[in-house]
Structures are given as C-alpha cells and as structure tokens.
C-alpha positions as a Markdown table, in Angstrom:
| # | Residue | x | y | z |
|---|---|---|---|---|
| 1 | Unk | 108.1 | 147.7 | 128.8 |
| 2 | Unk | 104.7 | 147.5 | 130.3 |
| 3 | Unk | 102.7 | 146.2 | 128.0 |
| 4 | Unk | 105.1 | 142.8 | 128.0 |
| 5 | Unk | 104.6 | 142.8 | 131.9 |
| 6 | Unk | 100.9 | 143.0 | 131.1 |
| 7 | Unk | 100.5 | 140.7 | 128.7 |
| 8 | Unk | 102.6 | 138.0 | 130.6 |
| 9 | Unk | 100.4 | 138.6 | 133.8 |
| 10 | Unk | 97.4 | 138.1 | 131.5 |
| 11 | Unk | 98.6 | 134.8 | 130.2 |
| 12 | Unk | 99.4 | 133.6 | 133.8 |
| 13 | Unk | 95.9 | 134.3 | 135.1 |
| 14 | Unk | 95.0 | 132.5 | 131.6 |
| 15 | Unk | 96.6 | 129.6 | 132.5 |
| 16 | Unk | 95.7 | 129.8 | 136.2 |
| 17 | Unk | 91.9 | 129.7 | 135.3 |
| 18 | Unk | 92.2 | 126.7 | 132.7 |
| 19 | Unk | 93.9 | 124.9 | 135.6 |
| 20 | Unk | 91.0 | 125.4 | 137.8 |
| 21 | Unk | 88.5 | 124.8 | 135.4 |
| 22 | Unk | 90.5 | 121.1 | 134.6 |
| 23 | Unk | 90.4 | 120.6 | 138.5 |
| 24 | Unk | 86.7 | 121.3 | 138.9 |
| 25 | Unk | 85.8 | 119.2 | 135.9 |
| 26 | Unk | 87.7 | 116.2 | 137.4 |
| 27 | Unk | 85.9 | 116.4 | 140.7 |
| 28 | Unk | 82.6 | 116.3 | 139.3 |
| 29 | Unk | 80.5 | 113.0 | 140.0 |
| 30 | Unk | 78.4 | 111.7 | 137.2 |
| 31 | Unk | 74.8 | 110.5 | 138.1 |
| 32 | Unk | 73.9 | 106.8 | 137.3 |
| 33 | Unk | 72.2 | 108.1 | 134.0 |
| 34 | Unk | 75.5 | 110.0 | 133.2 |
| 35 | Unk | 77.5 | 107.1 | 133.7 |
| 36 | Unk | 75.2 | 104.8 | 131.7 |
| 37 | Unk | 75.4 | 107.0 | 129.0 |
| 38 | Unk | 78.9 | 107.3 | 129.1 |
| 39 | Unk | 79.6 | 103.3 | 128.8 |
| 40 | Unk | 77.1 | 103.3 | 126.0 |
| 41 | Unk | 79.2 | 106.0 | 124.2 |
| 42 | Unk | 82.4 | 104.2 | 125.0 |
| 43 | Unk | 80.8 | 100.7 | 123.9 |
| 44 | Unk | 80.0 | 102.3 | 120.4 |
| 45 | Unk | 83.0 | 104.1 | 120.2 |
| 46 | Unk | 84.9 | 100.7 | 120.8 |
| 47 | Unk | 82.5 | 99.3 | 118.0 |
| 48 | Unk | 83.1 | 101.8 | 115.4 |
| 49 | Unk | 86.8 | 101.1 | 116.0 |
| 50 | Unk | 86.6 | 97.2 | 115.4 |
| 51 | Unk | 84.6 | 97.5 | 112.2 |
| 52 | Unk | 87.3 | 100.0 | 111.2 |
| 53 | Unk | 90.4 | 98.0 | 112.8 |
| 54 | Unk | 89.5 | 94.3 | 111.6 |
| 55 | Unk | 89.7 | 94.4 | 107.8 |
| 56 | Unk | 92.7 | 95.8 | 108.0 |
| 57 | Unk | 94.3 | 93.8 | 110.4 |
| 58 | Unk | 92.4 | 90.6 | 108.1 |
| 59 | Unk | 94.3 | 92.3 | 104.8 |
| 60 | Unk | 97.9 | 92.8 | 106.9 |
| 61 | Unk | 97.5 | 88.6 | 108.1 |
| 62 | Unk | 96.4 | 87.3 | 104.5 |
| 63 | Unk | 99.2 | 89.1 | 102.8 |
| 64 | Unk | 101.6 | 86.9 | 104.6 |
| 65 | Unk | 99.7 | 83.8 | 103.6 |
| 66 | Unk | 100.0 | 81.3 | 100.3 |
| 67 | Unk | 96.9 | 81.3 | 98.1 |
| 68 | Unk | 96.2 | 77.7 | 99.9 |
| 69 | Unk | 96.6 | 79.3 | 103.3 |
| 70 | Unk | 94.2 | 81.8 | 102.7 |
| 71 | Unk | 91.7 | 79.3 | 103.0 |
| 72 | Unk | 92.9 | 77.0 | 105.2 |
| 73 | Unk | 94.3 | 78.8 | 108.0 |
| 74 | Unk | 92.2 | 81.6 | 110.8 |
| 75 | Unk | 91.2 | 84.9 | 109.0 |
| 76 | Unk | 92.8 | 86.6 | 111.5 |
| 77 | Unk | 95.8 | 84.9 | 112.0 |
| 78 | Unk | 99.2 | 83.4 | 110.0 |
| 79 | Unk | 99.3 | 80.4 | 107.8 |
| 80 | Unk | 101.5 | 77.6 | 108.0 |
| 81 | Unk | 104.3 | 79.8 | 106.6 |
| 82 | Unk | 105.0 | 83.6 | 106.3 |
| 83 | Unk | 105.3 | 84.3 | 102.8 |
| 84 | Unk | 104.9 | 88.2 | 102.7 |
| 85 | Unk | 108.3 | 89.1 | 101.1 |
| 86 | Unk | 107.8 | 86.7 | 98.4 |
| 87 | Unk | 104.3 | 87.9 | 97.7 |
| 88 | Unk | 105.4 | 91.7 | 97.6 |
| 89 | Unk | 107.8 | 90.7 | 94.7 |
| 90 | Unk | 105.5 | 88.2 | 93.0 |
| 91 | Unk | 103.0 | 91.4 | 92.8 |
| 92 | Unk | 105.8 | 93.6 | 91.4 |
| 93 | Unk | 106.6 | 90.7 | 89.1 |
| 94 | Unk | 103.0 | 89.6 | 87.5 |
| 95 | Unk | 102.4 | 90.5 | 84.2 |
| 96 | Unk | 105.4 | 92.1 | 83.5 |
| 97 | Unk | 105.1 | 94.5 | 86.6 |
| 98 | Unk | 101.7 | 96.2 | 85.5 |
| 99 | Unk | 101.4 | 96.9 | 89.2 |
| 100 | Unk | 104.4 | 99.1 | 89.2 |
| 101 | Unk | 102.7 | 101.1 | 86.4 |
| 102 | Unk | 99.5 | 101.4 | 88.6 |
| 103 | Unk | 101.4 | 102.5 | 91.1 |
| 104 | Unk | 102.8 | 105.5 | 89.5 |
| 105 | Unk | 99.7 | 106.3 | 87.7 |
| 106 | Unk | 97.7 | 106.6 | 91.2 |
| 107 | Unk | 100.3 | 108.4 | 92.8 |
| 108 | Unk | 100.8 | 110.9 | 89.8 |
| 109 | Unk | 97.2 | 111.2 | 89.5 |
| 110 | Unk | 96.5 | 111.9 | 93.2 |
| 111 | Unk | 99.5 | 114.5 | 93.5 |
| 112 | Unk | 99.0 | 116.5 | 90.3 |
| 113 | Unk | 95.1 | 116.5 | 91.0 |
| 114 | Unk | 94.7 | 116.5 | 94.6 |
| 115 | Unk | 97.7 | 119.5 | 95.0 |
| 116 | Unk | 96.1 | 121.4 | 91.9 |
| 117 | Unk | 92.9 | 121.1 | 93.5 |
| 118 | Unk | 93.5 | 122.0 | 96.8 |
| 119 | Unk | 95.7 | 125.0 | 95.6 |
| 120 | Unk | 92.5 | 126.2 | 93.1 |
| 121 | Unk | 90.5 | 125.6 | 96.5 |
| 122 | Unk | 92.8 | 127.9 | 98.4 |
| 123 | Unk | 93.3 | 130.8 | 95.9 |
| 124 | Unk | 89.5 | 131.1 | 95.5 |
| 125 | Unk | 88.5 | 130.3 | 99.3 |
| 126 | Unk | 91.0 | 133.2 | 100.1 |
| 127 | Unk | 89.6 | 135.8 | 97.7 |
| 128 | Unk | 86.1 | 135.2 | 98.4 |
| 129 | Unk | 86.6 | 135.6 | 102.2 |
| 130 | Unk | 89.0 | 138.6 | 102.1 |
| 131 | Unk | 87.6 | 140.6 | 99.1 |
| 132 | Unk | 84.6 | 142.2 | 97.9 |
| 133 | Unk | 83.5 | 142.1 | 94.2 |
| 134 | Unk | 80.2 | 141.8 | 92.5 |
| 135 | Unk | 78.5 | 138.4 | 93.3 |
| 136 | Unk | 80.4 | 137.2 | 95.7 |
| 137 | Unk | 77.9 | 136.1 | 97.9 |
| 138 | Unk | 76.4 | 134.1 | 95.1 |
| 139 | Unk | 79.6 | 132.1 | 94.4 |
| 140 | Unk | 78.9 | 130.5 | 98.1 |
| 141 | Unk | 75.4 | 129.3 | 96.9 |
| 142 | Unk | 76.5 | 128.1 | 93.7 |
| 143 | Unk | 79.8 | 125.9 | 95.5 |
| 144 | Unk | 77.0 | 124.9 | 97.7 |
| 145 | Unk | 75.0 | 123.5 | 95.1 |
| 146 | Unk | 77.7 | 122.1 | 93.0 |
| 147 | Unk | 78.6 | 119.8 | 96.2 |
| 148 | Unk | 75.1 | 118.5 | 96.0 |
| 149 | Unk | 75.9 | 116.7 | 92.5 |
| 150 | Unk | 77.6 | 113.4 | 92.6 |
| 151 | Unk | 80.6 | 113.4 | 90.2 |
| 152 | Unk | 79.3 | 110.2 | 88.8 |
| 153 | Unk | 76.4 | 112.1 | 87.2 |
| 154 | Unk | 78.7 | 114.3 | 85.0 |
| 155 | Unk | 81.2 | 111.4 | 84.2 |
| 156 | Unk | 79.7 | 110.3 | 81.2 |
| 157 | Unk | 78.7 | 113.9 | 79.8 |
| 158 | Unk | 82.5 | 114.5 | 80.4 |
| 159 | Unk | 83.7 | 111.3 | 78.3 |
| 160 | Unk | 81.4 | 112.5 | 75.4 |
| 161 | Unk | 83.3 | 115.9 | 75.7 |
| 162 | Unk | 86.8 | 114.6 | 76.2 |
| 163 | Unk | 85.9 | 112.3 | 73.3 |
| 164 | Unk | 85.5 | 115.0 | 71.1 |
| 165 | Unk | 88.9 | 116.5 | 71.7 |
| 166 | Unk | 90.5 | 113.6 | 71.9 |
| 167 | Unk | 91.7 | 113.6 | 75.9 |
| 168 | Unk | 90.0 | 110.4 | 76.1 |
| 169 | Unk | 92.4 | 107.5 | 77.1 |
| 170 | Unk | 94.9 | 110.1 | 78.3 |
| 171 | Unk | 96.3 | 111.2 | 81.7 |
| 172 | Unk | 94.7 | 114.4 | 81.5 |
| 173 | Unk | 91.3 | 112.8 | 81.3 |
| 174 | Unk | 91.5 | 111.6 | 84.9 |
| 175 | Unk | 93.3 | 114.7 | 86.1 |
| 176 | Unk | 91.5 | 117.5 | 84.6 |
| 177 | Unk | 88.0 | 116.9 | 86.4 |
| 178 | Unk | 89.3 | 116.2 | 89.5 |
| 179 | Unk | 91.1 | 119.8 | 89.8 |
| 180 | Unk | 87.3 | 120.9 | 90.9 |
| 181 | Unk | 86.7 | 120.1 | 94.4 |
| 182 | Unk | 83.6 | 122.1 | 95.5 |
| 183 | Unk | 83.8 | 120.5 | 99.2 |
| 184 | Unk | 87.2 | 122.0 | 99.3 |
| 185 | Unk | 86.6 | 125.0 | 98.2 |
| 186 | Unk | 83.7 | 125.6 | 100.8 |
| 187 | Unk | 86.0 | 124.4 | 103.5 |
| 188 | Unk | 88.7 | 127.0 | 102.4 |
| 189 | Unk | 85.7 | 129.6 | 102.4 |
| 190 | Unk | 84.7 | 129.2 | 106.1 |
| 191 | Unk | 88.2 | 128.3 | 107.3 |
| 192 | Unk | 89.2 | 131.7 | 105.4 |
| 193 | Unk | 86.5 | 133.5 | 106.9 |
| 194 | Unk | 87.2 | 132.7 | 110.6 |
| 195 | Unk | 91.2 | 132.3 | 110.3 |
| 196 | Unk | 92.3 | 135.1 | 108.8 |
| 197 | Unk | 91.6 | 139.1 | 110.7 |
| 198 | Unk | 90.9 | 141.1 | 108.2 |
| 199 | Unk | 92.6 | 143.8 | 109.6 |
| 200 | Unk | 95.7 | 142.1 | 109.0 |
| 201 | Unk | 94.9 | 142.4 | 105.5 |
| 202 | Unk | 94.2 | 145.8 | 105.3 |
| 203 | Unk | 97.2 | 146.8 | 107.5 |
| 204 | Unk | 99.2 | 144.6 | 105.0 |
| 205 | Unk | 97.3 | 147.2 | 102.4 |
| 206 | Unk | 98.5 | 150.1 | 104.0 |
| 207 | Unk | 102.1 | 149.0 | 103.9 |
| 208 | Unk | 101.5 | 149.0 | 100.5 |
| 209 | Unk | 101.6 | 145.2 | 99.9 |
| 210 | Unk | 100.2 | 143.8 | 96.6 |
| 211 | Unk | 97.4 | 140.9 | 96.6 |
| 212 | Unk | 99.9 | 138.2 | 95.4 |
| 213 | Unk | 102.4 | 138.9 | 98.2 |
| 214 | Unk | 99.4 | 139.4 | 101.1 |
| 215 | Unk | 98.5 | 136.2 | 100.6 |
| 216 | Unk | 101.5 | 134.3 | 100.4 |
| 217 | Unk | 103.3 | 136.4 | 103.2 |
| 218 | Unk | 99.9 | 136.5 | 105.5 |
| 219 | Unk | 97.1 | 134.5 | 103.9 |
| 220 | Unk | 98.5 | 131.2 | 103.3 |
| 221 | Unk | 100.4 | 130.9 | 106.7 |
| 222 | Unk | 97.2 | 131.3 | 108.6 |
| 223 | Unk | 95.2 | 128.8 | 106.0 |
| 224 | Unk | 97.8 | 125.9 | 106.3 |
| 225 | Unk | 95.9 | 124.0 | 108.7 |
| 226 | Unk | 92.7 | 124.3 | 106.2 |
| 227 | Unk | 95.1 | 123.4 | 103.3 |
| 228 | Unk | 96.2 | 119.9 | 104.7 |
| 229 | Unk | 93.0 | 119.0 | 105.6 |
| 230 | Unk | 91.4 | 119.9 | 102.3 |
| 231 | Unk | 95.0 | 118.6 | 100.6 |
| 232 | Unk | 94.5 | 115.1 | 102.6 |
| 233 | Unk | 90.8 | 114.6 | 101.7 |
| 234 | Unk | 91.5 | 115.4 | 97.9 |
| 235 | Unk | 94.3 | 113.0 | 97.8 |
| 236 | Unk | 92.4 | 110.0 | 99.5 |
| 237 | Unk | 89.5 | 111.0 | 96.9 |
| 238 | Unk | 91.8 | 110.9 | 93.9 |
| 239 | Unk | 93.3 | 107.8 | 95.2 |
| 240 | Unk | 90.3 | 106.2 | 95.6 |
| 241 | Unk | 88.7 | 107.2 | 92.4 |
| 242 | Unk | 87.0 | 104.3 | 90.6 |
| 243 | Unk | 84.6 | 105.3 | 88.1 |
| 244 | Unk | 86.2 | 108.0 | 86.8 |
| 245 | Unk | 89.5 | 106.3 | 85.5 |
| 246 | Unk | 87.1 | 103.2 | 84.5 |
| 247 | Unk | 85.4 | 105.1 | 81.9 |
| 248 | Unk | 87.9 | 107.6 | 80.6 |
| 249 | Unk | 90.8 | 105.1 | 80.3 |
| 250 | Unk | 91.3 | 101.9 | 77.7 |
| 251 | Unk | 94.8 | 101.3 | 77.8 |
| 252 | Unk | 95.7 | 99.1 | 81.2 |
| 253 | Unk | 99.0 | 100.4 | 81.3 |
| 254 | Unk | 97.5 | 103.8 | 82.4 |
| 255 | Unk | 94.8 | 102.1 | 84.6 |
| 256 | Unk | 95.3 | 103.2 | 88.8 |
| 257 | Unk | 95.6 | 100.7 | 91.0 |
| 258 | Unk | 91.5 | 100.8 | 92.1 |
| 259 | Unk | 90.5 | 99.9 | 88.3 |
| 260 | Unk | 93.9 | 97.7 | 88.0 |
| 261 | Unk | 93.3 | 95.6 | 91.1 |
| 262 | Unk | 89.5 | 95.0 | 90.1 |
| 263 | Unk | 90.6 | 93.8 | 86.9 |
| 264 | Unk | 92.7 | 91.2 | 88.6 |
| 265 | Unk | 89.7 | 90.5 | 90.6 |
| 266 | Unk | 87.3 | 89.6 | 87.6 |
| 267 | Unk | 91.0 | 87.5 | 86.1 |
| 268 | Unk | 90.4 | 85.6 | 89.5 |
| 269 | Unk | 86.9 | 84.8 | 89.8 |
| 270 | Unk | 86.9 | 83.7 | 86.3 |
| 271 | Unk | 86.8 | 80.3 | 86.3 |
| 272 | Unk | 88.5 | 79.9 | 82.7 |
| 273 | Unk | 91.6 | 81.7 | 84.3 |
| 274 | Unk | 93.6 | 79.9 | 86.9 |
| 275 | Unk | 96.7 | 82.4 | 86.9 |
| 276 | Unk | 95.5 | 85.1 | 89.2 |
| 277 | Unk | 96.6 | 84.1 | 93.0 |
| 278 | Unk | 93.8 | 85.7 | 95.5 |
| 279 | Unk | 97.1 | 87.0 | 98.0 |
| 280 | Unk | 98.7 | 89.2 | 95.2 |
| 281 | Unk | 95.2 | 90.7 | 95.2 |
| 282 | Unk | 95.2 | 91.2 | 98.9 |
| 283 | Unk | 99.0 | 92.1 | 99.2 |
| 284 | Unk | 98.5 | 94.3 | 96.2 |
| 285 | Unk | 95.8 | 96.1 | 98.3 |
| 286 | Unk | 97.9 | 96.4 | 101.2 |
| 287 | Unk | 100.6 | 98.2 | 99.5 |
| 288 | Unk | 97.9 | 100.4 | 97.8 |
| 289 | Unk | 97.1 | 101.8 | 101.2 |
| 290 | Unk | 100.8 | 102.6 | 102.5 |
| 291 | Unk | 101.1 | 105.8 | 100.4 |
| 292 | Unk | 98.0 | 107.2 | 101.9 |
| 293 | Unk | 99.0 | 106.1 | 105.7 |
| 294 | Unk | 102.5 | 107.7 | 105.0 |
| 295 | Unk | 100.7 | 110.9 | 103.6 |
| 296 | Unk | 98.9 | 111.2 | 106.9 |
| 297 | Unk | 101.9 | 110.7 | 109.2 |
| 298 | Unk | 103.9 | 113.5 | 106.9 |
| 299 | Unk | 101.2 | 115.7 | 107.0 |
| 300 | Unk | 99.6 | 115.8 | 110.3 |
| 301 | Unk | 102.8 | 117.7 | 111.9 |
| 302 | Unk | 101.2 | 120.6 | 109.4 |
| 303 | Unk | 97.9 | 120.1 | 110.9 |
| 304 | Unk | 97.8 | 122.7 | 113.8 |
| 305 | Unk | 95.2 | 125.0 | 114.7 |
| 306 | Unk | 95.1 | 128.9 | 116.9 |
| 307 | Unk | 98.2 | 130.0 | 114.6 |
| 308 | Unk | 96.6 | 133.6 | 114.6 |
| 309 | Unk | 95.3 | 133.5 | 117.9 |
| 310 | Unk | 96.4 | 136.4 | 119.7 |
| 311 | Unk | 98.2 | 137.9 | 116.3 |
| 312 | Unk | 95.5 | 141.1 | 116.7 |
| 313 | Unk | 93.6 | 142.3 | 118.8 |
| 314 | Unk | 90.0 | 142.9 | 117.0 |
C-alpha cells in the first residue's frame, strides 16, 4: 500500500515538473538571430515536403486523364474528363490481365521476404544483445561491414550461383537473397540493447523459463516497435527492388511491378509500338503505391516506444 501511494506521488510530481518545463519553454523569447534561423528551418522543411508531395499529386491527377489529356491539360489539375475508373479497369485488363499477376507477385515477394528477413533480424538481434557467446562482438562488426556492401554488387554472383542449382526464373531467386537484411539486424541489435532490461531476462531464467519462451513472452513484446520499424523498411525495400528481379527472372508473368511497369514504359517509348498508353502506366504506378500506404497506416498503431519504461528499477 505504501509503495503504491509513493508511486502515485512520484507520478504527480513528475507530471507537474513536465507542465512547468513546458510553460517555461513557451515563455522563452527568441532572439532576432534565432527567429531568422527558425524561419529558415521551416522554409527548408516546407521545400522538402513539396519536393516529396508534388510528384505524388501530379501522379494522382494524371491517373484521372485520358492519354490525350496528359499532353493538353495542366499537369497539376484535372483534364477535360475524369476517366480514373476506366483507367483502372483498362490497366487490369491490358495484355490479358498481366498487371494483376505483377501485383500479386509483388505482394508475395514483399510479404515472404520482408517478414522473413525481419524475423531473422529480430531473432539474431535479440540473441546478440542478451546472450553471451564466443564471437559475439565480432558479429556486430561483420554486420556493419555487410551494410557497406551494395546489394547490386552481389546480384550477378548470385545469378551465377543460382543458375547452377536451378533457382533462376523462380520466385525463390528473388525471395532468398532478400532474407538477409544487415541494416535490419544492426537496428534490432541496438534496439534490443536499449529496450530489454537484462534483469527481466535474468528474472525469467530464475523462474525456469527457457530461451524460446523468454523471447516470445518477454523479449518480443518489448521489441515490437523495432520489429515494426524493420518490417516497414524491409517491405519498402523488397517492394521497390528492381535490379534483382530484372536479373533473376525471365518469365514476364513472374515479374514484380517495378520490372513490369518498366517493360510497359519501354513499350510506350518504342515508336514502332503504339498500343501502350501512358495514362495506363501512370495509373498502374499509382495503384502500386497504395499497398505501401495501407501497410504504413495499419502498422503505425504498433509503432510505440517506451513499453519497458518503469517495468523494472535498474
């Protein structure tokens, strides 16, 4: 009883201290130099936002236009007629619905490779951060070394190796190389070191829990924000990967959206081919980013921090 009263009192004092600090911060007046720097920072941030948003806005407007209106109407406004629904239907029907195959392939590659690489990074990061074993320190340096190697450098050697074992032109030739995620592993190591109190792990061991149970019952709930962060990075990386599937795949029906849309773009730029409208390419590009937006909106509620704050007194 006394401990709970003391904890409530400390919490009230902490909240009151935060309120006082916030009030003091709001009452601080900036010097003329600080005001100029503040305006410059806001201007630079606004320019960065416009740099990222304007292409997306142009893509949205372009996907509502006919092929002729793309060249006869303002880029950041609607054309003479809104044909967005028809563009979507035509995109999915073009060339016997190959766009649907590309979309499904991309989702499969992203889910399997992205989720798999995130799980491996989480397992390894937890083990390196909480367990002691020979070579533990070297693993962190090896991870940093692999982070500095561009993935495109090893794509051709992977193609030669996979061609010897018959994996070329199969989904596994795209999935297996992307199960390795050095950046995700490094991020999970650092996050596990800062978010999992060793005393919690030791307490679970004293209670008789094994490593596997400790990971799922103690470690993974605390690692969930880092897990979601790495998962989002992995999904975006696999979704936008172009060079690896371009090298590994030969059958157009196995292409992801990045390679498939580029094939359409080349067809549109070929003067001998006139059947590929540019508005369908732009509509397909817009549809391609919708799953990523949905993934961010769905996973952001799990993007929390401080789950272990106050769980144990170090």
